[in-house]
Amino acid sequence: MVVSLHFSMEKKIATQLLREIARIENPYPADDVISCYRDFLRLRDYLPCYQFNPLVLQALIKLANDEWTSAKRISRLSLLLLIKQYMNVAKKDSIQDDDGRYKPHAYEFFLESRQLLFSLFRKLFEESKYIRSGQLAEAKIILNNCLINLSLTEMDEIWLCNNAAANELVLNRVLRYPTTSVVISRWAKENFYNDHFRSRRAEMLSWVIDQEPGFEIDKQTLIQDFEFLNKSDLKAIETYDDEMHANSILERELRDFLPKVKDVSTDWWETRKEGDVDLTAPELKLFRRSYSVPTIESDKIYPVAIPDFDKMRTVFLSSLDNNLKLTMIWGIAYSRIHNDLKTSLFKKYFCPDTLYSLIKIGKRTKNARLLKWLLEHA
């Protein structure tokens, strides 16, 4: 046991030293440095310290695809993590374009690499049985991050759109797609009034603006969005209350059989003492709003602030004109049209209540023309 521990410590120190040497020397890896899983095991601790070689990245992504259904004992999550880490080596060397988006500098990810990367993303939804269930959520987040700012094929865009309602990460990849897409704009128009996407109104709007820069949302749609979010939040609060009530019943009836709370703490529903049954509290998620949300005080203690729905409705309707202007401003900002056209469209929705948002957008997108116009008219 002592010998084994000593060997383990020596190996750990050697790995740290080799990583530091690689970080200092920053070598450029040979094109064929990754050809099999054994190569991956040999280099996974050091490759993020190497210079970026797009052929090496492609080999890694191909290896992960080829080995996905393998019966061999492999770590798919480690493969995905190294892909992300090595992509980050490339992303460190980036520049910002005229619309404020960060683009690769002095390299491009090959189309085949992007296709293979998206193939891995699909596998996490369609062939998830090959990865441990406890690792699936983390794997999806890793590949979601890898796909940020990458353009894909038309078939890949269609798959994203067809699965947007089923998963929040997929929806993000649709709505935050980096380039214009006829496929996504068509999907956005077809789903403009779909309840699944009402909470992402400005982003949905941006895809319509890509194809129709003069499009303007109507007030009735904003009111319908508002009432849908209210209905969903009220249902979430009701479900939370029901689950907390069920927990209270379980705690009373099964006190002698369930795990106990080790430390004295305050529960969201009632004060809990050491020795009480340890039941996991349910989650309460309410929609984020782009407008003011007055809250209420309640006898119950919730993990989040509870909106005063009646008061919020009064405030929202009285500010409907400004809410429309702000929705249009952020829809234009999220769109992929050129900054010059954006600036022209922004002017229509300028007023004292939208000034802060326009300044924020101008700074974020480095739109000097917009900021100069605001300087003259604010």
mmCIF file of C-alpha atoms in Angstrom:
data_model
loop_
_atom_site.group_PDB
_atom_site.id
_atom_site.type_symbol
_atom_site.label_atom_id
_atom_site.label_comp_id
_atom_site.label_asym_id
_atom_site.label_seq_id
_atom_site.Cartn_x
_atom_site.Cartn_y
_atom_site.Cartn_z
ATOM 1 C CA MET A 1 0.000 0.000 0.000
ATOM 2 C CA VAL A 2 2.827 2.405 0.908
ATOM 3 C CA VAL A 3 4.687 1.528 -2.314
ATOM 4 C CA SER A 4 1.515 2.091 -4.360
ATOM 5 C CA LEU A 5 0.866 5.466 -2.724
ATOM 6 C CA HIS A 6 4.492 6.512 -3.264
ATOM 7 C CA PHE A 7 4.282 5.560 -6.944
ATOM 8 C CA SER A 8 1.010 7.488 -7.298
ATOM 9 C CA MET A 9 2.582 10.626 -5.786
ATOM 10 C CA GLU A 10 5.619 10.344 -8.053
ATOM 11 C CA LYS A 11 3.385 10.002 -11.101
ATOM 12 C CA LYS A 12 1.319 13.025 -10.062
ATOM 13 C CA ILE A 13 4.425 15.172 -9.589
ATOM 14 C CA ALA A 14 5.860 14.000 -12.922
ATOM 15 C CA THR A 15 2.605 14.924 -14.655
ATOM 16 C CA GLN A 16 2.656 18.392 -13.098
ATOM 17 C CA LEU A 17 6.265 18.941 -14.163
ATOM 18 C CA LEU A 18 5.641 17.765 -17.726
ATOM 19 C CA ARG A 19 2.594 20.035 -17.951
ATOM 20 C CA GLU A 20 4.629 23.038 -16.820
ATOM 21 C CA ILE A 21 7.378 22.222 -19.328
ATOM 22 C CA ALA A 22 4.780 22.008 -22.113
ATOM 23 C CA ARG A 23 3.251 25.309 -21.004
ATOM 24 C CA ILE A 24 6.658 27.029 -21.141
ATOM 25 C CA GLU A 25 7.848 25.477 -24.408
ATOM 26 C CA ASN A 26 4.364 25.674 -26.010
ATOM 27 C CA PRO A 27 5.186 23.185 -28.817
ATOM 28 C CA TYR A 28 3.240 22.859 -32.057
ATOM 29 C CA PRO A 29 1.798 19.317 -32.213
ATOM 30 C CA ALA A 30 2.334 17.136 -35.266
ATOM 31 C CA ASP A 31 -0.733 16.623 -37.453
ATOM 32 C CA ASP A 32 -0.875 12.902 -36.608
ATOM 33 C CA VAL A 33 -0.180 13.154 -32.875
ATOM 34 C CA ILE A 34 -3.683 11.782 -32.149
ATOM 35 C CA SER A 35 -4.490 8.616 -34.080
ATOM 36 C CA CYS A 36 -5.981 6.305 -31.427
ATOM 37 C CA TYR A 37 -7.360 6.253 -27.893
ATOM 38 C CA ARG A 38 -3.899 5.417 -26.513
ATOM 39 C CA ASP A 39 -2.593 8.697 -27.957
ATOM 40 C CA PHE A 40 -5.420 10.523 -26.207
ATOM 41 C CA LEU A 41 -4.495 8.948 -22.859
ATOM 42 C CA ARG A 42 -0.852 9.895 -23.373
ATOM 43 C CA LEU A 43 -1.568 13.545 -24.212
ATOM 44 C CA ARG A 44 -4.747 14.495 -22.374
ATOM 45 C CA ASP A 45 -2.853 16.170 -19.502
ATOM 46 C CA TYR A 46 -0.599 18.194 -21.794
ATOM 47 C CA LEU A 47 -2.396 18.975 -25.053
ATOM 48 C CA PRO A 48 -4.085 22.151 -23.705
ATOM 49 C CA CYS A 49 -0.533 23.535 -23.208
ATOM 50 C CA TYR A 50 0.341 23.022 -26.884
ATOM 51 C CA GLN A 51 -0.275 25.422 -29.750
ATOM 52 C CA PHE A 52 -3.474 25.006 -31.711
ATOM 53 C CA ASN A 53 -3.406 22.701 -34.734
ATOM 54 C CA PRO A 54 -6.820 22.345 -36.424
ATOM 55 C CA LEU A 55 -5.900 18.880 -37.718
ATOM 56 C CA VAL A 56 -5.264 17.687 -34.174
ATOM 57 C CA LEU A 57 -8.635 19.040 -33.079
ATOM 58 C CA GLN A 58 -10.296 17.253 -35.986
ATOM 59 C CA ALA A 59 -8.534 14.005 -35.059
ATOM 60 C CA LEU A 60 -9.791 14.313 -31.474
ATOM 61 C CA ILE A 61 -13.376 14.929 -32.557
ATOM 62 C CA LYS A 62 -13.211 12.040 -35.038
ATOM 63 C CA LEU A 63 -11.800 9.750 -32.357
ATOM 64 C CA ALA A 64 -14.691 10.593 -30.023
ATOM 65 C CA ASN A 65 -17.204 9.842 -32.793
ATOM 66 C CA ASP A 66 -15.493 6.596 -33.818
ATOM 67 C CA GLU A 67 -15.247 5.316 -30.241
ATOM 68 C CA TRP A 68 -18.717 6.432 -29.115
ATOM 69 C CA THR A 69 -20.338 3.003 -29.426
ATOM 70 C CA SER A 70 -17.191 1.096 -28.533
ATOM 71 C CA ALA A 71 -17.471 -1.773 -26.053
ATOM 72 C CA LYS A 72 -14.007 -0.921 -24.749
ATOM 73 C CA ARG A 73 -13.658 0.770 -21.407
ATOM 74 C CA ILE A 74 -13.136 4.408 -22.385
ATOM 75 C CA SER A 75 -13.931 7.785 -20.855
ATOM 76 C CA ARG A 76 -16.180 9.587 -23.291
ATOM 77 C CA LEU A 77 -16.565 12.523 -20.910
ATOM 78 C CA SER A 78 -12.771 12.965 -20.733
ATOM 79 C CA LEU A 79 -12.599 12.964 -24.528
ATOM 80 C CA LEU A 80 -15.259 15.672 -24.733
ATOM 81 C CA LEU A 81 -13.536 17.704 -22.038
ATOM 82 C CA LEU A 82 -10.199 17.620 -23.890
ATOM 83 C CA ILE A 83 -11.937 18.692 -27.102
ATOM 84 C CA LYS A 84 -13.342 21.710 -25.263
ATOM 85 C CA GLN A 85 -9.983 22.519 -23.651
ATOM 86 C CA TYR A 86 -8.144 22.324 -26.961
ATOM 87 C CA MET A 87 -10.769 24.454 -28.696
ATOM 88 C CA ASN A 88 -10.227 27.050 -25.961
ATOM 89 C CA VAL A 89 -6.559 27.212 -26.992
ATOM 90 C CA ALA A 90 -7.754 28.477 -30.380
ATOM 91 C CA LYS A 91 -10.402 30.781 -28.949
ATOM 92 C CA LYS A 92 -7.807 32.656 -26.900
ATOM 93 C CA ASP A 93 -6.502 34.042 -30.191
ATOM 94 C CA SER A 94 -9.621 35.822 -31.410
ATOM 95 C CA ILE A 95 -10.825 39.181 -32.664
ATOM 96 C CA GLN A 96 -14.155 40.983 -32.582
ATOM 97 C CA ASP A 97 -15.997 41.719 -35.804
ATOM 98 C CA ASP A 98 -18.016 44.830 -36.689
ATOM 99 C CA ASP A 99 -21.111 43.441 -34.982
ATOM 100 C CA GLY A 100 -19.308 42.663 -31.736
ATOM 101 C CA ARG A 101 -19.079 38.890 -32.153
ATOM 102 C CA TYR A 102 -15.807 37.155 -31.438
ATOM 103 C CA LYS A 103 -14.400 35.346 -34.447
ATOM 104 C CA PRO A 104 -11.393 33.021 -34.741
ATOM 105 C CA HIS A 105 -8.184 34.748 -35.716
ATOM 106 C CA ALA A 106 -5.709 33.184 -38.173
ATOM 107 C CA TYR A 107 -7.568 29.851 -38.283
ATOM 108 C CA GLU A 108 -10.937 28.377 -39.069
ATOM 109 C CA PHE A 109 -12.466 25.201 -37.749
ATOM 110 C CA PHE A 110 -12.777 22.879 -40.728
ATOM 111 C CA LEU A 111 -16.296 22.142 -41.958
ATOM 112 C CA GLU A 112 -15.697 18.458 -41.284
ATOM 113 C CA SER A 113 -14.680 19.288 -37.705
ATOM 114 C CA ARG A 114 -17.883 21.270 -37.174
ATOM 115 C CA GLN A 115 -19.963 18.458 -38.653
ATOM 116 C CA LEU A 116 -18.289 15.855 -36.453
ATOM 117 C CA LEU A 117 -18.658 18.097 -33.405
ATOM 118 C CA PHE A 118 -22.361 18.469 -34.069
ATOM 119 C CA SER A 119 -22.586 14.716 -34.594
ATOM 120 C CA LEU A 120 -21.296 14.268 -31.041
ATOM 121 C CA PHE A 121 -23.889 16.760 -29.779
ATOM 122 C CA ARG A 122 -26.657 14.736 -31.458
ATOM 123 C CA LYS A 123 -25.303 11.505 -29.987
ATOM 124 C CA LEU A 124 -25.899 12.895 -26.490
ATOM 125 C CA PHE A 125 -29.615 13.035 -27.324
ATOM 126 C CA GLU A 126 -30.005 10.073 -29.668
ATOM 127 C CA GLU A 127 -27.349 7.634 -28.389
ATOM 128 C CA SER A 128 -27.029 8.681 -24.762
ATOM 129 C CA LYS A 129 -26.974 5.071 -23.514
ATOM 130 C CA TYR A 130 -23.251 4.936 -24.280
ATOM 131 C CA ILE A 131 -22.352 7.511 -21.635
ATOM 132 C CA ARG A 132 -22.968 7.215 -17.905
ATOM 133 C CA SER A 133 -26.271 8.776 -16.906
ATOM 134 C CA GLY A 134 -24.560 10.792 -14.183
ATOM 135 C CA GLN A 135 -22.239 12.332 -16.788
ATOM 136 C CA LEU A 136 -24.849 13.110 -19.437
ATOM 137 C CA ALA A 137 -25.838 16.591 -18.235
ATOM 138 C CA GLU A 138 -22.196 17.690 -17.955
ATOM 139 C CA ALA A 139 -21.407 16.248 -21.393
ATOM 140 C CA LYS A 140 -24.287 18.210 -22.952
ATOM 141 C CA ILE A 141 -23.030 21.435 -21.374
ATOM 142 C CA ILE A 142 -19.489 20.780 -22.648
ATOM 143 C CA LEU A 143 -20.572 20.218 -26.244
ATOM 144 C CA ASN A 144 -23.077 23.058 -26.098
ATOM 145 C CA ASN A 145 -20.188 25.378 -25.180
ATOM 146 C CA CYS A 146 -18.074 23.951 -27.996
ATOM 147 C CA LEU A 147 -20.774 24.806 -30.544
ATOM 148 C CA ILE A 148 -21.116 28.448 -29.489
ATOM 149 C CA ASN A 149 -20.355 30.784 -32.424
ATOM 150 C CA LEU A 150 -19.913 27.903 -34.880
ATOM 151 C CA SER A 151 -21.925 27.803 -38.103
ATOM 152 C CA LEU A 152 -23.255 24.429 -39.229
ATOM 153 C CA THR A 153 -24.756 22.789 -42.289
ATOM 154 C CA GLU A 154 -28.368 23.296 -43.334
ATOM 155 C CA MET A 155 -29.232 19.749 -42.213
ATOM 156 C CA ASP A 156 -27.749 20.461 -38.784
ATOM 157 C CA GLU A 157 -29.770 23.681 -38.549
ATOM 158 C CA ILE A 158 -32.931 21.738 -39.377
ATOM 159 C CA TRP A 159 -32.195 19.227 -36.594
ATOM 160 C CA LEU A 160 -31.685 22.065 -34.108
ATOM 161 C CA CYS A 161 -34.992 23.674 -35.065
ATOM 162 C CA ASN A 162 -36.872 20.363 -34.903
ATOM 163 C CA ASN A 163 -35.588 19.755 -31.364
ATOM 164 C CA ALA A 164 -35.664 23.314 -30.003
ATOM 165 C CA ALA A 165 -38.782 22.786 -27.900
ATOM 166 C CA ALA A 166 -37.386 19.690 -26.192
ATOM 167 C CA ASN A 167 -34.211 21.068 -24.630
ATOM 168 C CA GLU A 168 -33.030 24.485 -23.425
ATOM 169 C CA LEU A 169 -29.471 23.962 -24.683
ATOM 170 C CA VAL A 170 -30.736 23.125 -28.168
ATOM 171 C CA LEU A 171 -32.984 26.193 -28.086
ATOM 172 C CA ASN A 172 -29.991 28.351 -27.156
ATOM 173 C CA ARG A 173 -28.033 27.030 -30.114
ATOM 174 C CA VAL A 174 -30.951 27.952 -32.391
ATOM 175 C CA LEU A 175 -31.677 31.421 -31.045
ATOM 176 C CA ARG A 176 -27.986 32.333 -30.601
ATOM 177 C CA TYR A 177 -26.801 30.932 -33.902
ATOM 178 C CA PRO A 178 -23.942 33.183 -35.095
ATOM 179 C CA THR A 179 -24.829 33.749 -38.766
ATOM 180 C CA THR A 180 -27.934 34.416 -40.815
ATOM 181 C CA SER A 181 -29.921 31.289 -41.599
ATOM 182 C CA VAL A 182 -32.926 30.966 -43.871
ATOM 183 C CA VAL A 183 -33.780 27.741 -42.016
ATOM 184 C CA ILE A 184 -33.884 29.395 -38.586
ATOM 185 C CA SER A 185 -35.669 32.539 -39.812
ATOM 186 C CA ARG A 186 -38.347 30.365 -41.401
ATOM 187 C CA TRP A 187 -38.672 28.356 -38.176
ATOM 188 C CA ALA A 188 -38.929 31.579 -36.114
ATOM 189 C CA LYS A 189 -41.778 32.907 -38.290
ATOM 190 C CA GLU A 190 -43.604 29.575 -38.096
ATOM 191 C CA ASN A 191 -43.214 29.438 -34.292
ATOM 192 C CA PHE A 192 -43.533 33.139 -33.503
ATOM 193 C CA TYR A 193 -46.688 32.564 -31.420
ATOM 194 C CA ASN A 194 -45.688 29.167 -30.013
ATOM 195 C CA ASP A 195 -46.011 29.171 -26.207
ATOM 196 C CA HIS A 196 -42.708 27.295 -25.839
ATOM 197 C CA PHE A 197 -40.791 30.338 -27.032
ATOM 198 C CA ARG A 198 -42.723 33.304 -25.622
ATOM 199 C CA SER A 199 -40.125 33.862 -22.895
ATOM 200 C CA ARG A 200 -37.485 34.405 -25.624
ATOM 201 C CA ARG A 201 -39.450 37.042 -27.511
ATOM 202 C CA ALA A 202 -36.607 39.418 -28.450
ATOM 203 C CA GLU A 203 -34.442 36.573 -29.755
ATOM 204 C CA MET A 204 -37.321 35.117 -31.773
ATOM 205 C CA LEU A 205 -37.986 38.593 -33.143
ATOM 206 C CA SER A 206 -34.344 38.963 -34.201
ATOM 207 C CA TRP A 207 -34.656 36.072 -36.665
ATOM 208 C CA VAL A 208 -37.679 37.640 -38.325
ATOM 209 C CA ILE A 209 -35.824 40.968 -38.543
ATOM 210 C CA ASP A 210 -32.950 39.182 -40.313
ATOM 211 C CA GLN A 211 -35.279 38.559 -43.259
ATOM 212 C CA GLU A 212 -37.667 41.501 -42.773
ATOM 213 C CA PRO A 213 -35.784 44.473 -41.223
ATOM 214 C CA GLY A 214 -38.960 46.570 -41.226
ATOM 215 C CA PHE A 215 -40.996 44.057 -39.204
ATOM 216 C CA GLU A 216 -42.530 45.359 -35.963
ATOM 217 C CA ILE A 217 -44.131 43.299 -33.234
ATOM 218 C CA ASP A 218 -47.686 44.245 -32.203
ATOM 219 C CA LYS A 219 -48.850 45.121 -28.713
ATOM 220 C CA GLN A 220 -51.334 42.244 -28.539
ATOM 221 C CA THR A 221 -48.521 39.725 -28.915
ATOM 222 C CA LEU A 222 -46.651 41.374 -26.017
ATOM 223 C CA ILE A 223 -49.792 41.193 -23.873
ATOM 224 C CA GLN A 224 -50.246 37.510 -24.739
ATOM 225 C CA ASP A 225 -46.596 36.876 -23.861
ATOM 226 C CA PHE A 226 -47.078 38.647 -20.539
ATOM 227 C CA GLU A 227 -50.195 36.665 -19.587
ATOM 228 C CA PHE A 228 -48.618 33.362 -20.625
ATOM 229 C CA LEU A 229 -45.601 33.997 -18.373
ATOM 230 C CA ASN A 230 -47.914 34.931 -15.508
ATOM 231 C CA LYS A 231 -49.942 31.749 -15.953
ATOM 232 C CA SER A 232 -46.772 29.632 -16.052
ATOM 233 C CA ASP A 233 -45.297 31.287 -12.956
ATOM 234 C CA LEU A 234 -48.535 30.892 -10.976
ATOM 235 C CA LYS A 235 -48.613 27.202 -11.912
ATOM 236 C CA ALA A 236 -44.978 26.797 -10.814
ATOM 237 C CA ILE A 237 -45.752 28.404 -7.435
ATOM 238 C CA GLU A 238 -48.797 26.171 -6.974
ATOM 239 C CA THR A 239 -46.733 23.060 -7.779
ATOM 240 C CA TYR A 240 -44.023 24.172 -5.354
ATOM 241 C CA ASP A 241 -46.600 24.665 -2.581
ATOM 242 C CA ASP A 242 -48.080 21.212 -3.239
ATOM 243 C CA GLU A 243 -44.652 19.540 -3.139
ATOM 244 C CA MET A 244 -43.682 21.327 0.079
ATOM 245 C CA HIS A 245 -46.991 20.270 1.646
ATOM 246 C CA ALA A 246 -46.333 16.670 0.570
ATOM 247 C CA ASN A 247 -42.869 16.863 2.145
ATOM 248 C CA SER A 248 -44.407 18.015 5.404
ATOM 249 C CA ILE A 249 -46.748 15.013 5.421
ATOM 250 C CA LEU A 250 -43.899 12.609 4.651
ATOM 251 C CA GLU A 251 -41.808 14.137 7.397
ATOM 252 C CA ARG A 252 -44.523 13.569 9.969
ATOM 253 C CA GLU A 253 -45.461 10.050 8.875
ATOM 254 C CA LEU A 254 -42.026 8.644 8.002
ATOM 255 C CA ARG A 255 -39.877 10.515 10.516
ATOM 256 C CA ASP A 256 -38.369 7.314 11.911
ATOM 257 C CA PHE A 257 -37.360 5.921 8.514
ATOM 258 C CA LEU A 258 -35.940 8.879 6.555
ATOM 259 C CA PRO A 259 -32.478 10.550 6.864
ATOM 260 C CA LYS A 260 -32.191 13.268 9.486
ATOM 261 C CA VAL A 261 -30.961 16.859 9.217
ATOM 262 C CA LYS A 262 -27.448 17.030 10.701
ATOM 263 C CA ASP A 263 -27.246 20.774 11.308
ATOM 264 C CA VAL A 264 -29.844 23.241 12.488
ATOM 265 C CA SER A 265 -31.128 25.193 9.471
ATOM 266 C CA THR A 266 -34.117 27.179 8.293
ATOM 267 C CA ASP A 267 -36.325 25.520 5.727
ATOM 268 C CA TRP A 268 -38.172 27.581 3.128
ATOM 269 C CA TRP A 269 -41.501 26.368 4.502
ATOM 270 C CA GLU A 270 -40.965 26.304 8.250
ATOM 271 C CA THR A 271 -38.217 26.364 10.859
ATOM 272 C CA ARG A 272 -36.376 23.057 10.994
ATOM 273 C CA LYS A 273 -34.501 21.672 13.973
ATOM 274 C CA GLU A 274 -31.631 19.248 14.246
ATOM 275 C CA GLY A 275 -33.111 15.769 14.131
ATOM 276 C CA ASP A 276 -35.870 16.663 11.652
ATOM 277 C CA VAL A 277 -36.244 14.468 8.570
ATOM 278 C CA ASP A 278 -33.938 15.527 5.699
ATOM 279 C CA LEU A 279 -36.176 15.919 2.624
ATOM 280 C CA THR A 280 -34.897 17.589 -0.510
ATOM 281 C CA ALA A 281 -36.767 20.835 -1.122
ATOM 282 C CA PRO A 282 -38.367 21.208 -4.558
ATOM 283 C CA GLU A 283 -37.049 23.753 -7.037
ATOM 284 C CA LEU A 284 -38.965 26.914 -7.845
ATOM 285 C CA LYS A 285 -38.020 28.550 -11.156
ATOM 286 C CA LEU A 286 -39.885 31.609 -12.381
ATOM 287 C CA PHE A 287 -39.427 33.337 -15.714
ATOM 288 C CA ARG A 288 -37.008 36.224 -15.935
ATOM 289 C CA ARG A 289 -38.671 39.432 -17.110
ATOM 290 C CA SER A 290 -37.246 42.328 -19.094
ATOM 291 C CA TYR A 291 -39.431 44.801 -17.209
ATOM 292 C CA SER A 292 -40.065 45.827 -13.592
ATOM 293 C CA VAL A 293 -41.414 43.047 -11.356
ATOM 294 C CA PRO A 294 -43.053 44.253 -8.115
ATOM 295 C CA THR A 295 -43.031 41.567 -5.430
ATOM 296 C CA ILE A 296 -45.214 40.596 -2.493
ATOM 297 C CA GLU A 297 -44.483 39.596 1.078
ATOM 298 C CA SER A 298 -45.785 36.176 2.010
ATOM 299 C CA ASP A 299 -46.300 34.211 5.226
ATOM 300 C CA LYS A 300 -44.445 31.382 3.481
ATOM 301 C CA ILE A 301 -40.735 31.634 2.771
ATOM 302 C CA TYR A 302 -39.841 30.979 -0.852
ATOM 303 C CA PRO A 303 -36.387 30.549 -2.424
ATOM 304 C CA VAL A 304 -37.149 33.367 -4.901
ATOM 305 C CA ALA A 305 -39.102 36.617 -4.813
ATOM 306 C CA ILE A 306 -42.793 36.167 -5.654
ATOM 307 C CA PRO A 307 -44.275 38.674 -8.112
ATOM 308 C CA ASP A 308 -47.291 40.794 -7.259
ATOM 309 C CA PHE A 309 -49.102 39.766 -10.444
ATOM 310 C CA ASP A 310 -51.929 42.320 -10.223
ATOM 311 C CA LYS A 311 -49.579 45.232 -9.628
ATOM 312 C CA MET A 312 -47.179 43.969 -12.306
ATOM 313 C CA ARG A 313 -50.041 43.821 -14.818
ATOM 314 C CA THR A 314 -50.990 47.438 -14.085
ATOM 315 C CA VAL A 315 -47.388 48.612 -14.485
ATOM 316 C CA PHE A 316 -46.838 46.538 -17.632
ATOM 317 C CA LEU A 317 -49.966 47.767 -19.425
ATOM 318 C CA SER A 318 -49.333 51.395 -18.490
ATOM 319 C CA SER A 319 -45.821 51.082 -19.995
ATOM 320 C CA LEU A 320 -46.834 49.052 -23.040
ATOM 321 C CA ASP A 321 -45.479 51.580 -25.553
ATOM 322 C CA ASN A 322 -42.055 51.571 -23.900
ATOM 323 C CA ASN A 323 -42.091 47.788 -23.561
ATOM 324 C CA LEU A 324 -42.703 47.524 -27.306
ATOM 325 C CA LYS A 325 -39.824 49.887 -28.030
ATOM 326 C CA LEU A 326 -37.469 47.960 -25.744
ATOM 327 C CA THR A 327 -38.498 44.626 -27.266
ATOM 328 C CA MET A 328 -37.841 45.999 -30.745
ATOM 329 C CA ILE A 329 -34.476 47.459 -29.679
ATOM 330 C CA TRP A 330 -33.237 44.150 -28.276
ATOM 331 C CA GLY A 331 -34.675 42.233 -31.227
ATOM 332 C CA ILE A 332 -32.703 44.471 -33.570
ATOM 333 C CA ALA A 333 -29.598 44.137 -31.374
ATOM 334 C CA TYR A 334 -29.778 40.329 -31.384
ATOM 335 C CA SER A 335 -30.284 40.199 -35.150
ATOM 336 C CA ARG A 336 -27.446 39.462 -37.515
ATOM 337 C CA ILE A 337 -27.971 42.455 -39.813
ATOM 338 C CA HIS A 338 -25.124 44.970 -40.238
ATOM 339 C CA ASN A 339 -24.529 47.635 -37.599
ATOM 340 C CA ASP A 340 -25.305 50.462 -40.040
ATOM 341 C CA LEU A 341 -28.795 49.076 -40.667
ATOM 342 C CA LYS A 342 -29.246 48.406 -36.953
ATOM 343 C CA THR A 343 -28.417 52.024 -36.155
ATOM 344 C CA SER A 344 -31.013 53.258 -38.641
ATOM 345 C CA LEU A 345 -33.653 50.989 -37.084
ATOM 346 C CA PHE A 346 -32.727 51.928 -33.500
ATOM 347 C CA LYS A 347 -33.531 55.600 -34.149
ATOM 348 C CA LYS A 348 -37.242 54.827 -34.528
ATOM 349 C CA TYR A 349 -37.388 53.473 -30.966
ATOM 350 C CA PHE A 350 -35.232 56.059 -29.234
ATOM 351 C CA CYS A 351 -36.712 57.842 -26.214
ATOM 352 C CA PRO A 352 -35.510 58.698 -22.671
ATOM 353 C CA ASP A 353 -36.723 55.311 -21.374
ATOM 354 C CA THR A 354 -34.750 53.363 -23.984
ATOM 355 C CA LEU A 355 -31.553 55.435 -23.789
ATOM 356 C CA TYR A 356 -29.803 53.175 -21.250
ATOM 357 C CA SER A 357 -30.457 50.045 -23.334
ATOM 358 C CA LEU A 358 -29.189 51.737 -26.507
ATOM 359 C CA ILE A 359 -25.995 52.856 -24.748
ATOM 360 C CA LYS A 360 -25.494 49.329 -23.417
ATOM 361 C CA ILE A 361 -25.985 47.858 -26.887
ATOM 362 C CA GLY A 362 -23.654 50.418 -28.468
ATOM 363 C CA LYS A 363 -20.899 49.596 -25.992
ATOM 364 C CA ARG A 364 -21.384 45.835 -26.255
ATOM 365 C CA THR A 365 -21.318 45.817 -30.061
ATOM 366 C CA LYS A 366 -18.699 48.582 -30.368
ATOM 367 C CA ASN A 367 -21.127 50.569 -32.496
ATOM 368 C CA ALA A 368 -19.481 53.996 -32.516
ATOM 369 C CA ARG A 369 -21.985 55.347 -35.031
ATOM 370 C CA LEU A 370 -24.876 54.606 -32.661
ATOM 371 C CA LEU A 371 -23.067 56.106 -29.665
ATOM 372 C CA LYS A 372 -22.241 59.282 -31.618
ATOM 373 C CA TRP A 373 -25.891 59.611 -32.661
ATOM 374 C CA LEU A 374 -26.993 59.191 -29.036
ATOM 375 C CA LEU A 375 -24.480 61.833 -27.981
ATOM 376 C CA GLU A 376 -26.156 64.308 -30.320
ATOM 377 C CA HIS A 377 -29.749 63.434 -29.428
ATOM 378 C CA ALA A 378 -29.733 62.333 -25.776
#
